[in-house]
């Protein structure tokens, strides 16, 4: 069963000689006809007075009998206005039971007697007692104010009210449009939240004032079956969201932010319950959400204004104060504490307009502050950049000066290295000359042979220094150029043997130490082959190859000579070779089955000889 609470406040317009009496009767079973109502005596009705003006009924029809005693007045035309009548029907009958007109929210707006969203019943009153019967039915709770107007005064009231609402809704629409355009240009999310928030207020007020029925869905009265509460829920939820985002509660006040988030989720749950429950049953959830959302937003704004010292919070605080004031005035009017007049009737509109205006100003102020902070940040960044540029410029000057000094030192070191290499080379050349002279004047062949070997070993080192001077590199050498130059020199010494020489040497950079050891090894092996391998060999051949696989090198020196006999003893050259292989941290293999083949494996990387290389053959 639905309960309808009608608060009937019949304002007695005391036109000099006009009095009105009111009676009501509840038809619990909805079975009484107008003729039966007319036959009932006044004693069967209940008298309505200002002190006894409310009653509760079930899904009953309410019959109201109005007696207007009109004496001598010049005015004949009057209007009986039913204010705040949103959902329901009113049927009007004269004293004889004749049906005059039907008014209701389910009828098109064109059925209204006046182009006015509230119910206004035109009356033509004669002198004497005028009796009217009103049959009222509604499916929701209702606050019904009834007022009797002279027609001219009512026409002026309609004009004033229409102008006021036109200004109110135009202002709201302009604020929504302005902030939406601002959102499109600024991409600030807060402006979009404001647009949705204000739009929910706008639609709620279209229902509340009846302006939506009058000018938007006038030909679709079924839309009036919506109560407007759905959008009021959205208004409360979006209001909390706006307060939360605008005051940045997530960062500044996490605990208050959590309470606001809980309020938002409760609002969503209550909204879902409202859609499932009846109008009356869901009313309690709207009251809870209304109190909770206003309380949380007000407390949050107060805390941010007083304790966080956020001046932007004053906009929120004052804005909600305007809205709450408007709601309180409307409530006091509803309870009969305040009289029904232009101000008390329109306080919700005035309060909401002042609220959204302040919120719009708050957004503009916040955006301006953000822009000022951004400009200040840019200025500070520019100053920092200037300071950094000065520091960098000073550092660059220091670096340039240090580079000049370092370049001078490098050039000096390069000159000294070059000079040292020249001197080493010259000294080696002197030693070579001494050895050559000594060899010429030596009469013993055995000593002469030893001197020639020493000369070739010194030449191997001298050739390396010669390459260093030519390439201007003093920490590495092209191993292929070095070995080929060394082999060509030795081949020229044994030119009378007509040796068929083949070389296959990889192109690589070797550190000086590794190149020296390898050059001496090649020098010894080549000379040993030329001296001992080709007795009675018609076509002597020597093959020298150096190959690389991932910094691991393999040196192979091979000839087609007589090889080593079983009784051959280890000479000085062999000892030198083994000592040099040890310096390279390498391993070697020797084959003498068919000619002579000497293979050495070692590693050299960018840091030099790899001392960690191990081989199972070692």
Coordinates of C-alpha atoms in Angstrom, one line a residue:
X1 CA 0.0 0.0 0.0
X2 CA 1.3 3.5 -0.8
X3 CA 0.9 6.3 1.6
X4 CA 0.2 9.8 0.5
X5 CA 0.8 12.7 2.8
X6 CA -0.8 15.9 1.6
X7 CA 0.1 19.1 3.3
X8 CA -2.7 21.4 2.3
X9 CA -1.9 25.0 3.1
X10 CA -4.8 27.0 1.8
X11 CA -3.7 30.7 1.9
X12 CA -6.8 32.7 2.5
X13 CA -6.6 35.7 0.2
X14 CA -8.6 38.3 2.0
X15 CA -9.9 40.4 -0.8
X16 CA -11.9 43.0 1.0
X17 CA -15.2 40.9 0.9
X18 CA -14.1 37.4 0.1
X19 CA -13.9 34.5 2.5
X20 CA -13.1 30.8 2.0
X21 CA -13.9 27.7 3.9
X22 CA -12.3 24.3 3.3
X23 CA -13.4 20.8 4.0
X24 CA -12.0 17.4 3.1
X25 CA -13.2 13.8 2.8
X26 CA -11.1 10.7 2.2
X27 CA -12.6 8.1 -0.1
X28 CA -10.6 5.0 1.1
X29 CA -12.1 2.6 -1.4
X30 CA -12.2 5.1 -4.4
X31 CA -15.9 4.4 -5.0
X32 CA -17.7 7.6 -4.2
X33 CA -19.2 9.6 -7.1
X34 CA -19.5 13.3 -7.3
X35 CA -23.3 13.0 -6.7
X36 CA -22.7 11.1 -3.5
X37 CA -20.1 13.7 -2.4
X38 CA -22.6 16.5 -3.0
X39 CA -25.3 14.9 -0.9
X40 CA -23.0 14.7 2.1
X41 CA -23.4 17.3 4.7
X42 CA -20.6 19.5 6.0
X43 CA -20.8 17.6 9.2
X44 CA -19.5 14.5 7.4
X45 CA -16.4 16.4 6.2
X46 CA -13.4 17.4 8.3
X47 CA -12.7 21.1 8.5
X48 CA -9.3 22.2 7.3
X49 CA -7.7 25.0 9.3
X50 CA -4.2 26.4 9.4
X51 CA -3.6 24.5 12.6
X52 CA -5.1 21.2 11.4
X53 CA -3.9 21.1 7.7
X54 CA -2.2 17.7 7.3
X55 CA -3.5 14.2 7.2
X56 CA -2.3 10.7 6.1
X57 CA -4.4 8.4 3.9
X58 CA -3.8 5.2 2.0
X59 CA -4.2 4.9 -1.8
X60 CA -7.4 6.9 -1.4
X61 CA -9.0 9.7 -3.3
X62 CA -9.2 13.0 -1.5
X63 CA -12.3 15.1 -2.0
X64 CA -12.0 18.8 -1.1
X65 CA -15.0 21.0 -0.8
X66 CA -14.3 24.7 -1.1
X67 CA -16.9 27.3 -0.2
X68 CA -16.1 30.9 -1.3
X69 CA -18.4 33.6 0.1
X70 CA -18.1 36.5 -2.3
X71 CA -19.9 39.7 -1.4
X72 CA -19.7 42.9 -3.4
X73 CA -16.4 43.1 -5.3
X74 CA -15.6 44.6 -8.7
X75 CA -13.5 41.6 -9.6
X76 CA -15.2 38.5 -10.9
X77 CA -12.4 36.4 -12.4
X78 CA -10.1 34.5 -10.1
X79 CA -7.5 31.8 -10.3
X80 CA -7.0 28.9 -7.9
X81 CA -3.4 27.8 -8.0
X82 CA -2.1 24.4 -6.9
X83 CA 1.6 24.9 -6.2
X84 CA 4.2 22.0 -6.3
X85 CA 1.7 19.5 -7.7
X86 CA 4.0 17.2 -9.7
X87 CA 2.4 13.8 -10.2
X88 CA -1.3 13.2 -10.0
X89 CA -4.7 14.4 -11.2
X90 CA -7.2 17.0 -10.1
X91 CA -10.8 17.0 -11.4
X92 CA -12.9 20.1 -10.9
X93 CA -16.7 20.0 -10.4
X94 CA -19.2 22.8 -9.7
X95 CA -21.8 22.8 -7.0
X96 CA -24.2 20.8 -9.1
X97 CA -21.7 18.1 -9.8
X98 CA -21.0 19.2 -13.3
X99 CA -17.5 18.3 -14.5
X100 CA -15.5 21.4 -15.4
X101 CA -12.0 20.4 -16.2
X102 CA -9.3 17.8 -15.5
X103 CA -5.6 18.7 -14.7
X104 CA -2.7 16.3 -14.3
X105 CA 0.9 15.5 -15.0
X106 CA -0.1 12.7 -17.4
X107 CA -1.9 15.1 -19.7
X108 CA -0.2 17.2 -22.4
X109 CA 0.9 20.7 -21.4
X110 CA -1.6 22.2 -23.9
X111 CA -4.4 21.0 -21.6
X112 CA -3.3 23.5 -19.0
X113 CA -5.6 26.6 -18.7
X114 CA -2.5 28.8 -18.6
X115 CA 0.9 28.5 -20.1
X116 CA 2.2 27.8 -16.6
X117 CA 3.9 24.6 -15.3
X118 CA 1.8 24.5 -12.1
X119 CA -1.9 23.7 -12.0
X120 CA -4.0 26.9 -12.2
X121 CA -7.8 26.7 -12.3
X122 CA -9.7 29.7 -13.7
X123 CA -12.8 30.6 -11.6
X124 CA -15.6 32.9 -12.4
X125 CA -17.2 33.8 -9.0
X126 CA -20.6 35.2 -8.6
X127 CA -21.9 37.1 -5.6
X128 CA -22.9 34.8 -2.8
X129 CA -21.7 31.3 -1.9
X130 CA -19.7 29.6 -4.6
X131 CA -19.0 25.9 -4.1
X132 CA -16.4 23.8 -5.8
X133 CA -15.4 20.2 -5.5
X134 CA -11.9 19.0 -6.1
X135 CA -11.1 15.3 -6.6
X136 CA -7.4 14.7 -6.0
X137 CA -5.4 11.6 -6.6
X138 CA -1.6 11.1 -6.6
X139 CA 0.9 8.2 -6.4
X140 CA 3.5 10.1 -4.4
X141 CA 3.9 12.2 -1.3
X142 CA 3.1 15.8 -2.1
X143 CA 3.4 19.2 -0.6
X144 CA 0.4 21.0 -1.9
X145 CA 0.0 24.8 -1.5
X146 CA -3.3 26.3 -2.7
X147 CA -3.7 30.0 -3.3
X148 CA -6.5 32.1 -4.7
X149 CA -5.5 35.0 -7.0
X150 CA -7.2 37.7 -8.8
X151 CA -6.6 37.0 -12.5
X152 CA -4.7 40.2 -13.2
X153 CA -2.4 39.6 -10.2
X154 CA -2.0 36.0 -11.3
X155 CA -1.0 37.0 -14.9
X156 CA 1.6 39.4 -13.4
X157 CA 2.8 36.6 -11.1
X158 CA 3.2 34.2 -14.2
X159 CA 5.2 36.8 -16.0
X160 CA 7.5 37.5 -13.1
X161 CA 8.0 33.8 -12.4
X162 CA 8.7 33.0 -16.0
X163 CA 11.2 35.9 -16.3
X164 CA 12.9 34.7 -13.1
X165 CA 13.2 31.1 -14.3
X166 CA 14.3 32.2 -17.8
X167 CA 17.1 34.1 -16.3
X168 CA 17.9 31.2 -13.9
X169 CA 18.1 28.5 -16.6
X170 CA 19.8 30.8 -19.1
X171 CA 22.5 31.5 -16.5
X172 CA 22.9 27.9 -15.8
X173 CA 23.1 26.9 -19.4
X174 CA 25.7 29.7 -20.1
X175 CA 27.9 28.5 -17.2
X176 CA 27.7 24.9 -18.5
X177 CA 28.5 25.9 -22.1
X178 CA 31.3 28.2 -21.0
X179 CA 33.0 25.6 -18.9
X180 CA 32.5 22.9 -21.5
X181 CA 34.2 25.1 -24.1
X182 CA 37.0 25.8 -21.6
X183 CA 37.4 22.1 -21.1
X184 CA 37.8 21.6 -24.9
X185 CA 40.6 24.1 -25.0
X186 CA 42.3 23.4 -21.7
X187 CA 41.7 19.6 -21.4
X188 CA 41.4 20.0 -17.7
X189 CA 39.3 17.2 -16.3
X190 CA 37.9 19.4 -13.5
X191 CA 35.9 21.4 -16.0
X192 CA 34.3 18.3 -17.5
X193 CA 33.3 17.1 -13.9
X194 CA 31.8 20.6 -13.3
X195 CA 29.8 20.3 -16.6
X196 CA 28.2 17.0 -15.6
X197 CA 27.6 18.2 -12.0
X198 CA 25.9 21.4 -13.1
X199 CA 23.9 19.5 -15.8
X200 CA 22.5 17.2 -13.1
X201 CA 21.3 20.2 -11.2
X202 CA 19.8 21.8 -14.3
X203 CA 17.8 18.7 -15.1
X204 CA 16.7 18.3 -11.4
X205 CA 15.4 21.9 -11.4
X206 CA 13.6 21.4 -14.7
X207 CA 11.6 18.7 -13.0
X208 CA 11.2 20.7 -9.7
X209 CA 10.0 23.9 -11.4
X210 CA 7.9 22.2 -14.1
X211 CA 9.8 24.1 -16.8
X212 CA 10.8 20.9 -18.4
X213 CA 7.2 19.9 -18.8
X214 CA 6.3 23.4 -20.0
X215 CA 9.0 23.8 -22.7
X216 CA 10.9 20.6 -23.3
X217 CA 8.7 17.5 -23.1
X218 CA 5.4 19.3 -23.2
X219 CA 4.0 16.8 -25.7
X220 CA 5.4 13.8 -23.8
X221 CA 3.7 13.9 -20.4
X222 CA 4.9 10.3 -19.7
X223 CA 8.3 11.9 -19.0
X224 CA 6.6 13.5 -15.9
X225 CA 6.3 10.0 -14.4
X226 CA 10.0 10.4 -13.6
X227 CA 10.4 12.3 -10.3
X228 CA 13.6 14.1 -10.9
X229 CA 15.1 12.3 -7.9
X230 CA 17.3 10.2 -10.3
X231 CA 19.1 13.3 -11.3
X232 CA 19.2 14.6 -7.7
X233 CA 21.1 11.4 -6.9
X234 CA 23.6 12.2 -9.7
X235 CA 23.8 15.8 -8.4
X236 CA 24.9 14.6 -4.9
X237 CA 27.3 12.0 -6.2
X238 CA 28.9 14.3 -8.7
X239 CA 29.1 17.0 -6.1
X240 CA 31.2 14.8 -3.9
X241 CA 33.4 13.9 -6.9
X242 CA 33.8 17.6 -7.7
X243 CA 34.8 18.4 -4.1
X244 CA 37.3 15.5 -4.0
X245 CA 39.0 16.3 -7.3
X246 CA 39.0 20.1 -6.8
X247 CA 40.6 20.0 -3.4
X248 CA 43.0 17.2 -4.3
X249 CA 42.1 15.2 -1.2
X250 CA 43.8 12.1 -2.4
X251 CA 47.2 13.8 -1.9
X252 CA 46.5 16.4 0.8
X253 CA 44.0 14.6 3.1
X254 CA 44.0 10.8 2.4
X255 CA 41.7 10.0 5.3
X256 CA 39.0 12.5 4.2
X257 CA 39.5 11.3 0.7
X258 CA 38.7 7.8 1.8
X259 CA 35.5 9.0 3.4
X260 CA 34.5 10.9 0.3
X261 CA 35.1 7.7 -1.8
X262 CA 32.9 5.7 0.5
X263 CA 30.2 8.4 0.1
X264 CA 30.4 8.1 -3.7
X265 CA 30.1 4.3 -3.6
X266 CA 27.1 4.6 -1.2
X267 CA 25.5 7.0 -3.5
X268 CA 25.9 4.6 -6.4
X269 CA 24.3 1.8 -4.3
X270 CA 21.5 4.0 -3.1
X271 CA 20.8 5.1 -6.7
X272 CA 20.5 1.4 -7.8
X273 CA 18.1 0.7 -4.9
X274 CA 16.1 3.8 -5.9
X275 CA 15.5 2.3 -9.3
X276 CA 14.4 -1.0 -7.8
X277 CA 12.2 0.2 -4.9
X278 CA 9.1 2.2 -4.9
X279 CA 9.1 6.0 -4.7
X280 CA 8.2 6.1 -1.0
X281 CA 10.5 3.2 0.1
X282 CA 13.5 4.8 -1.6
X283 CA 12.9 8.2 0.1
X284 CA 14.9 7.2 3.2
X285 CA 18.0 6.5 1.1
X286 CA 17.8 9.9 -0.5
X287 CA 17.6 11.5 2.9
X288 CA 20.6 9.6 4.1
X289 CA 22.7 10.4 1.0
X290 CA 21.6 14.0 1.1
X291 CA 22.7 14.5 4.7
X292 CA 25.9 12.4 4.3
X293 CA 27.1 14.1 1.1
X294 CA 26.4 17.6 2.4
X295 CA 28.1 16.8 5.7
X296 CA 31.2 15.3 4.1
X297 CA 31.6 18.1 1.5
X298 CA 31.1 20.8 4.1
X299 CA 33.6 19.2 6.6
X300 CA 36.2 18.6 3.9
X301 CA 35.9 22.3 2.7
X302 CA 36.2 23.5 6.3
X303 CA 39.2 21.4 7.1
X304 CA 41.0 22.4 3.9
X305 CA 40.2 26.1 4.5
X306 CA 41.2 26.2 8.2
X307 CA 44.0 23.6 8.5
X308 CA 45.4 23.1 5.0
X309 CA 45.2 26.8 4.4
X310 CA 43.9 26.3 0.9
X311 CA 42.2 29.5 -0.1
X312 CA 40.4 27.7 -3.0
X313 CA 38.4 25.8 -0.4
X314 CA 36.5 28.9 0.6
X315 CA 34.7 28.8 -2.8
X316 CA 33.5 25.3 -2.0
X317 CA 32.6 26.2 1.6
X318 CA 30.6 29.3 0.6
X319 CA 29.0 27.6 -2.4
X320 CA 27.7 24.7 -0.3
X321 CA 26.5 27.2 2.4
X322 CA 24.3 28.9 -0.2
X323 CA 22.8 25.6 -1.3
X324 CA 22.2 24.4 2.2
X325 CA 20.6 27.7 3.1
X326 CA 18.3 27.3 0.2
X327 CA 17.4 23.8 1.2
X328 CA 16.7 24.9 4.8
X329 CA 14.5 27.7 3.7
X330 CA 12.5 25.4 1.4
X331 CA 12.2 22.9 4.3
X332 CA 10.9 25.6 6.7
X333 CA 8.4 26.6 4.0
X334 CA 7.4 23.0 3.7
X335 CA 6.8 22.7 7.4
X336 CA 4.8 26.0 7.5
X337 CA 7.4 27.8 9.6
X338 CA 7.9 30.4 6.8
X339 CA 5.2 31.9 4.6
X340 CA 4.9 31.0 0.9
X341 CA 6.2 33.9 -1.1
X342 CA 8.5 34.6 -4.0
X343 CA 11.6 34.4 -1.9
X344 CA 10.8 31.2 0.0
X345 CA 9.5 29.4 -3.1
X346 CA 12.6 30.2 -5.2
X347 CA 15.4 29.8 -2.6
X348 CA 16.5 26.4 -4.0
X349 CA 16.9 28.0 -7.4
X350 CA 18.8 31.0 -6.0
X351 CA 20.9 28.8 -3.8
X352 CA 21.9 26.4 -6.6
X353 CA 22.7 29.3 -9.0
X354 CA 24.9 31.0 -6.4
X355 CA 26.6 27.7 -5.7
X356 CA 27.4 26.8 -9.3
X357 CA 28.5 30.4 -10.0
X358 CA 30.9 30.2 -7.1
X359 CA 32.2 26.8 -8.3
X360 CA 32.7 28.2 -11.8
X361 CA 34.7 31.1 -10.2
X362 CA 36.6 28.5 -8.2
X363 CA 37.6 26.6 -11.3
X364 CA 38.6 29.8 -13.1
X365 CA 40.6 30.9 -10.0
X366 CA 42.3 27.5 -9.7
X367 CA 43.1 27.5 -13.4
X368 CA 44.6 31.0 -13.2
X369 CA 46.6 30.0 -10.2
X370 CA 47.9 26.9 -12.0
X371 CA 48.8 29.1 -15.0
X372 CA 50.6 31.6 -12.7
X373 CA 52.4 28.7 -11.0
X374 CA 53.3 27.4 -14.5
X375 CA 54.7 30.8 -15.6
X376 CA 56.6 31.1 -12.3
X377 CA 58.0 27.6 -12.9
X378 CA 59.0 28.5 -16.4
X379 CA 60.7 31.7 -15.2
X380 CA 62.5 29.7 -12.5
X381 CA 63.5 27.1 -15.0
X382 CA 64.8 29.8 -17.3
X383 CA 66.8 31.2 -14.4
X384 CA 68.2 27.8 -13.6
X385 CA 69.0 27.2 -17.3
X386 CA 70.9 30.5 -17.3
X387 CA 72.8 29.6 -14.2
X388 CA 73.5 26.1 -15.7
X389 CA 74.7 27.7 -18.9
X390 CA 77.1 29.9 -17.0
X391 CA 78.3 26.9 -15.0
X392 CA 78.7 24.8 -18.2
X393 CA 80.5 27.7 -19.9
X394 CA 82.9 28.0 -17.0
X395 CA 83.4 24.2 -17.0
X396 CA 83.9 24.2 -20.7
X397 CA 86.6 26.8 -20.3
X398 CA 88.3 24.7 -17.7
X399 CA 87.9 21.6 -19.9
X400 CA 89.3 23.4 -22.9
X401 CA 92.3 24.6 -20.8
X402 CA 92.8 21.1 -19.4
X403 CA 92.4 19.6 -22.9
X404 CA 95.1 22.0 -24.2
X405 CA 97.4 21.0 -21.4
X406 CA 96.6 17.3 -21.9
X407 CA 97.1 17.7 -25.7
X408 CA 100.4 19.4 -25.0
X409 CA 101.4 16.5 -22.7
X410 CA 100.2 13.9 -25.3
X411 CA 102.1 15.6 -28.0
X412 CA 105.1 15.8 -25.7
X413 CA 104.8 12.1 -24.8
X414 CA 104.3 11.3 -28.5
X415 CA 107.4 13.2 -29.4
X416 CA 109.4 11.5 -26.6
X417 CA 108.1 8.1 -27.7
X418 CA 109.0 8.9 -31.3
X419 CA 112.4 10.1 -30.3
X420 CA 112.9 7.1 -28.1
X421 CA 111.9 4.8 -30.9
X422 CA 114.3 6.6 -33.2
X423 CA 117.1 6.3 -30.8
X424 CA 116.3 2.6 -30.1
X425 CA 116.2 2.0 -33.9
X426 CA 119.5 3.9 -34.4
X427 CA 121.1 2.0 -31.6
X428 CA 119.9 -1.2 -33.0
X429 CA 121.3 -0.2 -36.4
X430 CA 124.6 0.6 -34.7
X431 CA 124.5 -2.9 -33.2
X432 CA 123.6 -4.4 -36.5
X433 CA 126.6 -2.6 -38.1
X434 CA 128.9 -3.8 -35.4
X435 CA 127.7 -7.4 -35.9
X436 CA 128.0 -7.1 -39.7
X437 CA 131.6 -5.8 -39.4
X438 CA 132.4 -8.3 -36.8
X439 CA 131.1 -11.1 -39.1
X440 CA 133.1 -9.9 -42.1
X441 CA 136.4 -9.8 -40.2
X442 CA 135.7 -13.1 -38.4
X443 CA 137.7 -16.0 -39.9
X444 CA 135.9 -18.8 -38.0
X445 CA 132.8 -20.0 -39.8
X446 CA 131.2 -21.2 -36.6
X447 CA 131.6 -17.8 -34.9
X448 CA 130.6 -16.0 -38.1
X449 CA 127.3 -18.1 -38.2
X450 CA 126.6 -17.1 -34.6
X451 CA 127.1 -13.4 -35.4
X452 CA 124.8 -13.6 -38.4
X453 CA 122.1 -15.2 -36.3
X454 CA 122.4 -12.5 -33.7
X455 CA 122.2 -9.9 -36.4
X456 CA 119.0 -11.4 -37.7
X457 CA 117.5 -11.4 -34.2
X458 CA 118.4 -7.8 -33.6
X459 CA 117.0 -6.9 -37.1
X460 CA 113.7 -8.5 -36.0
X461 CA 113.4 -6.0 -33.2
X462 CA 114.7 -3.1 -35.3
X463 CA 112.1 -3.8 -38.0
X464 CA 109.4 -3.5 -35.3
X465 CA 110.6 -0.1 -34.2
X466 CA 110.9 1.0 -37.8
X467 CA 107.2 0.2 -38.3
X468 CA 106.2 2.0 -35.1
X469 CA 107.9 5.2 -36.4
X470 CA 106.3 4.9 -39.8
X471 CA 102.8 4.4 -38.5
X472 CA 103.1 6.9 -35.6
X473 CA 101.5 4.2 -33.3
X474 CA 103.5 3.3 -30.3
X475 CA 101.3 0.8 -28.5
X476 CA 100.3 -1.6 -31.3
X477 CA 101.4 -2.8 -34.7
X478 CA 99.8 -4.4 -37.8
X479 CA 101.1 -8.0 -37.4
X480 CA 100.7 -8.9 -41.0
X481 CA 102.9 -6.0 -42.2
X482 CA 105.5 -6.7 -39.6
X483 CA 105.8 -10.4 -40.2
X484 CA 105.9 -10.0 -44.0
X485 CA 108.6 -7.4 -43.8
X486 CA 110.6 -9.6 -41.4
X487 CA 110.2 -12.7 -43.7
X488 CA 111.2 -10.7 -46.8
X489 CA 114.4 -9.6 -45.1
X490 CA 115.3 -13.2 -44.1
X491 CA 114.4 -14.6 -47.5
X492 CA 116.8 -12.1 -49.1
X493 CA 119.6 -13.4 -46.9
X494 CA 119.0 -17.0 -48.1
X495 CA 118.2 -15.9 -51.7
X496 CA 120.6 -18.5 -53.1
X497 CA 118.3 -21.3 -51.9
X498 CA 115.5 -20.3 -54.2
X499 CA 112.9 -21.1 -51.6
X500 CA 109.2 -21.2 -52.6
X501 CA 107.7 -19.1 -49.9
X502 CA 103.9 -18.9 -49.1
X503 CA 102.4 -16.7 -46.4
X504 CA 98.9 -16.4 -45.1
X505 CA 98.9 -14.0 -42.2
X506 CA 95.7 -12.5 -40.7
X507 CA 95.4 -8.7 -40.5
X508 CA 95.2 -7.7 -36.8
X509 CA 96.6 -5.3 -34.3
X510 CA 99.1 -6.8 -31.9
X511 CA 100.5 -5.1 -28.7
X512 CA 104.2 -4.4 -28.9
X513 CA 105.1 -7.2 -26.4
X514 CA 103.2 -9.9 -28.3
X515 CA 104.4 -8.7 -31.7
X516 CA 108.0 -8.8 -30.5
X517 CA 107.7 -12.4 -29.2
X518 CA 105.9 -13.6 -32.3
X519 CA 108.4 -11.9 -34.6
X520 CA 111.4 -13.5 -32.9
X521 CA 109.7 -16.9 -33.1
X522 CA 109.0 -16.6 -36.8
X523 CA 112.6 -15.4 -37.3
X524 CA 114.0 -18.4 -35.5
X525 CA 111.8 -21.0 -37.2
X526 CA 112.4 -19.5 -40.7
X527 CA 116.2 -19.4 -40.2
X528 CA 116.3 -23.0 -38.8
X529 CA 114.5 -24.2 -41.9
X530 CA 116.8 -22.4 -44.2
X531 CA 119.9 -23.5 -42.4
X532 CA 119.1 -27.2 -41.6
X533 CA 116.1 -28.4 -43.6
X534 CA 117.1 -28.2 -47.3
X535 CA 120.2 -30.3 -47.7
X536 CA 119.8 -32.2 -51.0
X537 CA 116.3 -30.8 -51.5
X538 CA 115.8 -29.6 -55.0
X539 CA 112.6 -27.5 -54.6
X540 CA 112.7 -26.1 -51.0
X541 CA 109.3 -24.8 -49.7
X542 CA 108.3 -22.9 -46.6
X543 CA 104.7 -22.1 -45.6
X544 CA 103.9 -19.6 -42.8
X545 CA 100.4 -18.9 -41.7
X546 CA 98.8 -17.0 -38.8
X547 CA 95.0 -17.5 -38.3
X548 CA 92.6 -16.1 -35.7
X549 CA 89.4 -17.4 -34.2
X550 CA 87.9 -15.1 -31.5
X551 CA 91.3 -13.7 -30.3
X552 CA 92.9 -17.2 -30.3
X553 CA 95.7 -17.3 -32.8
X554 CA 97.4 -20.2 -34.5
X555 CA 100.9 -19.8 -36.0
X556 CA 102.1 -22.6 -38.3
X557 CA 105.6 -22.8 -39.9
X558 CA 106.0 -25.7 -42.3
X559 CA 108.7 -26.8 -44.7
X560 CA 109.4 -29.8 -47.0
X561 CA 112.9 -30.4 -45.6
X562 CA 114.5 -33.4 -44.1
X563 CA 112.9 -32.9 -40.7
X564 CA 114.5 -33.7 -37.4
X565 CA 116.5 -36.9 -36.8
X566 CA 116.1 -38.9 -33.7
X567 CA 119.6 -38.0 -32.5
X568 CA 119.2 -34.3 -33.1
X569 CA 120.1 -32.2 -30.1
X570 CA 118.2 -29.1 -28.8
X571 CA 120.1 -26.0 -30.0
X572 CA 120.0 -22.4 -28.9
X573 CA 117.3 -21.5 -31.4
X574 CA 115.0 -24.2 -30.0
X575 CA 115.5 -22.9 -26.5
X576 CA 114.8 -19.3 -27.6
X577 CA 111.6 -20.5 -29.3
X578 CA 110.3 -22.3 -26.2
X579 CA 111.2 -19.4 -24.0
X580 CA 109.2 -17.0 -26.3
X581 CA 106.2 -19.4 -26.4
X582 CA 106.2 -19.4 -22.6
X583 CA 106.2 -15.6 -22.7
X584 CA 103.1 -15.8 -24.9
X585 CA 101.5 -18.3 -22.5
X586 CA 100.9 -20.5 -25.5
X587 CA 101.2 -24.2 -26.4
X588 CA 103.0 -25.8 -29.3
X589 CA 103.1 -29.0 -31.3
X590 CA 105.9 -30.3 -33.5
X591 CA 105.7 -32.8 -36.4
X592 CA 108.6 -34.2 -38.3
X593 CA 107.2 -37.1 -40.2
X594 CA 107.1 -35.6 -43.7
X595 CA 109.2 -32.4 -43.5
X596 CA 108.9 -30.1 -40.5
X597 CA 105.8 -28.5 -39.0
X598 CA 105.7 -26.3 -36.0
X599 CA 102.3 -25.1 -34.6
X600 CA 101.8 -22.6 -31.8
X601 CA 98.5 -21.6 -30.2
X602 CA 98.1 -18.6 -28.0
X603 CA 95.6 -15.8 -27.1
X604 CA 96.0 -12.1 -27.4
X605 CA 93.2 -9.7 -26.6
X606 CA 92.8 -5.9 -26.4
X607 CA 94.6 -5.9 -23.0
X608 CA 97.6 -7.9 -24.3
X609 CA 98.7 -11.4 -23.8
X610 CA 96.0 -13.5 -22.0
X611 CA 97.7 -15.1 -19.0
X612 CA 94.5 -17.1 -18.1
X613 CA 94.7 -19.3 -21.3
X614 CA 95.0 -23.0 -20.5
X615 CA 95.1 -25.9 -22.9
X616 CA 94.9 -29.6 -22.1
X617 CA 97.8 -30.2 -24.6
X618 CA 100.1 -28.1 -22.6

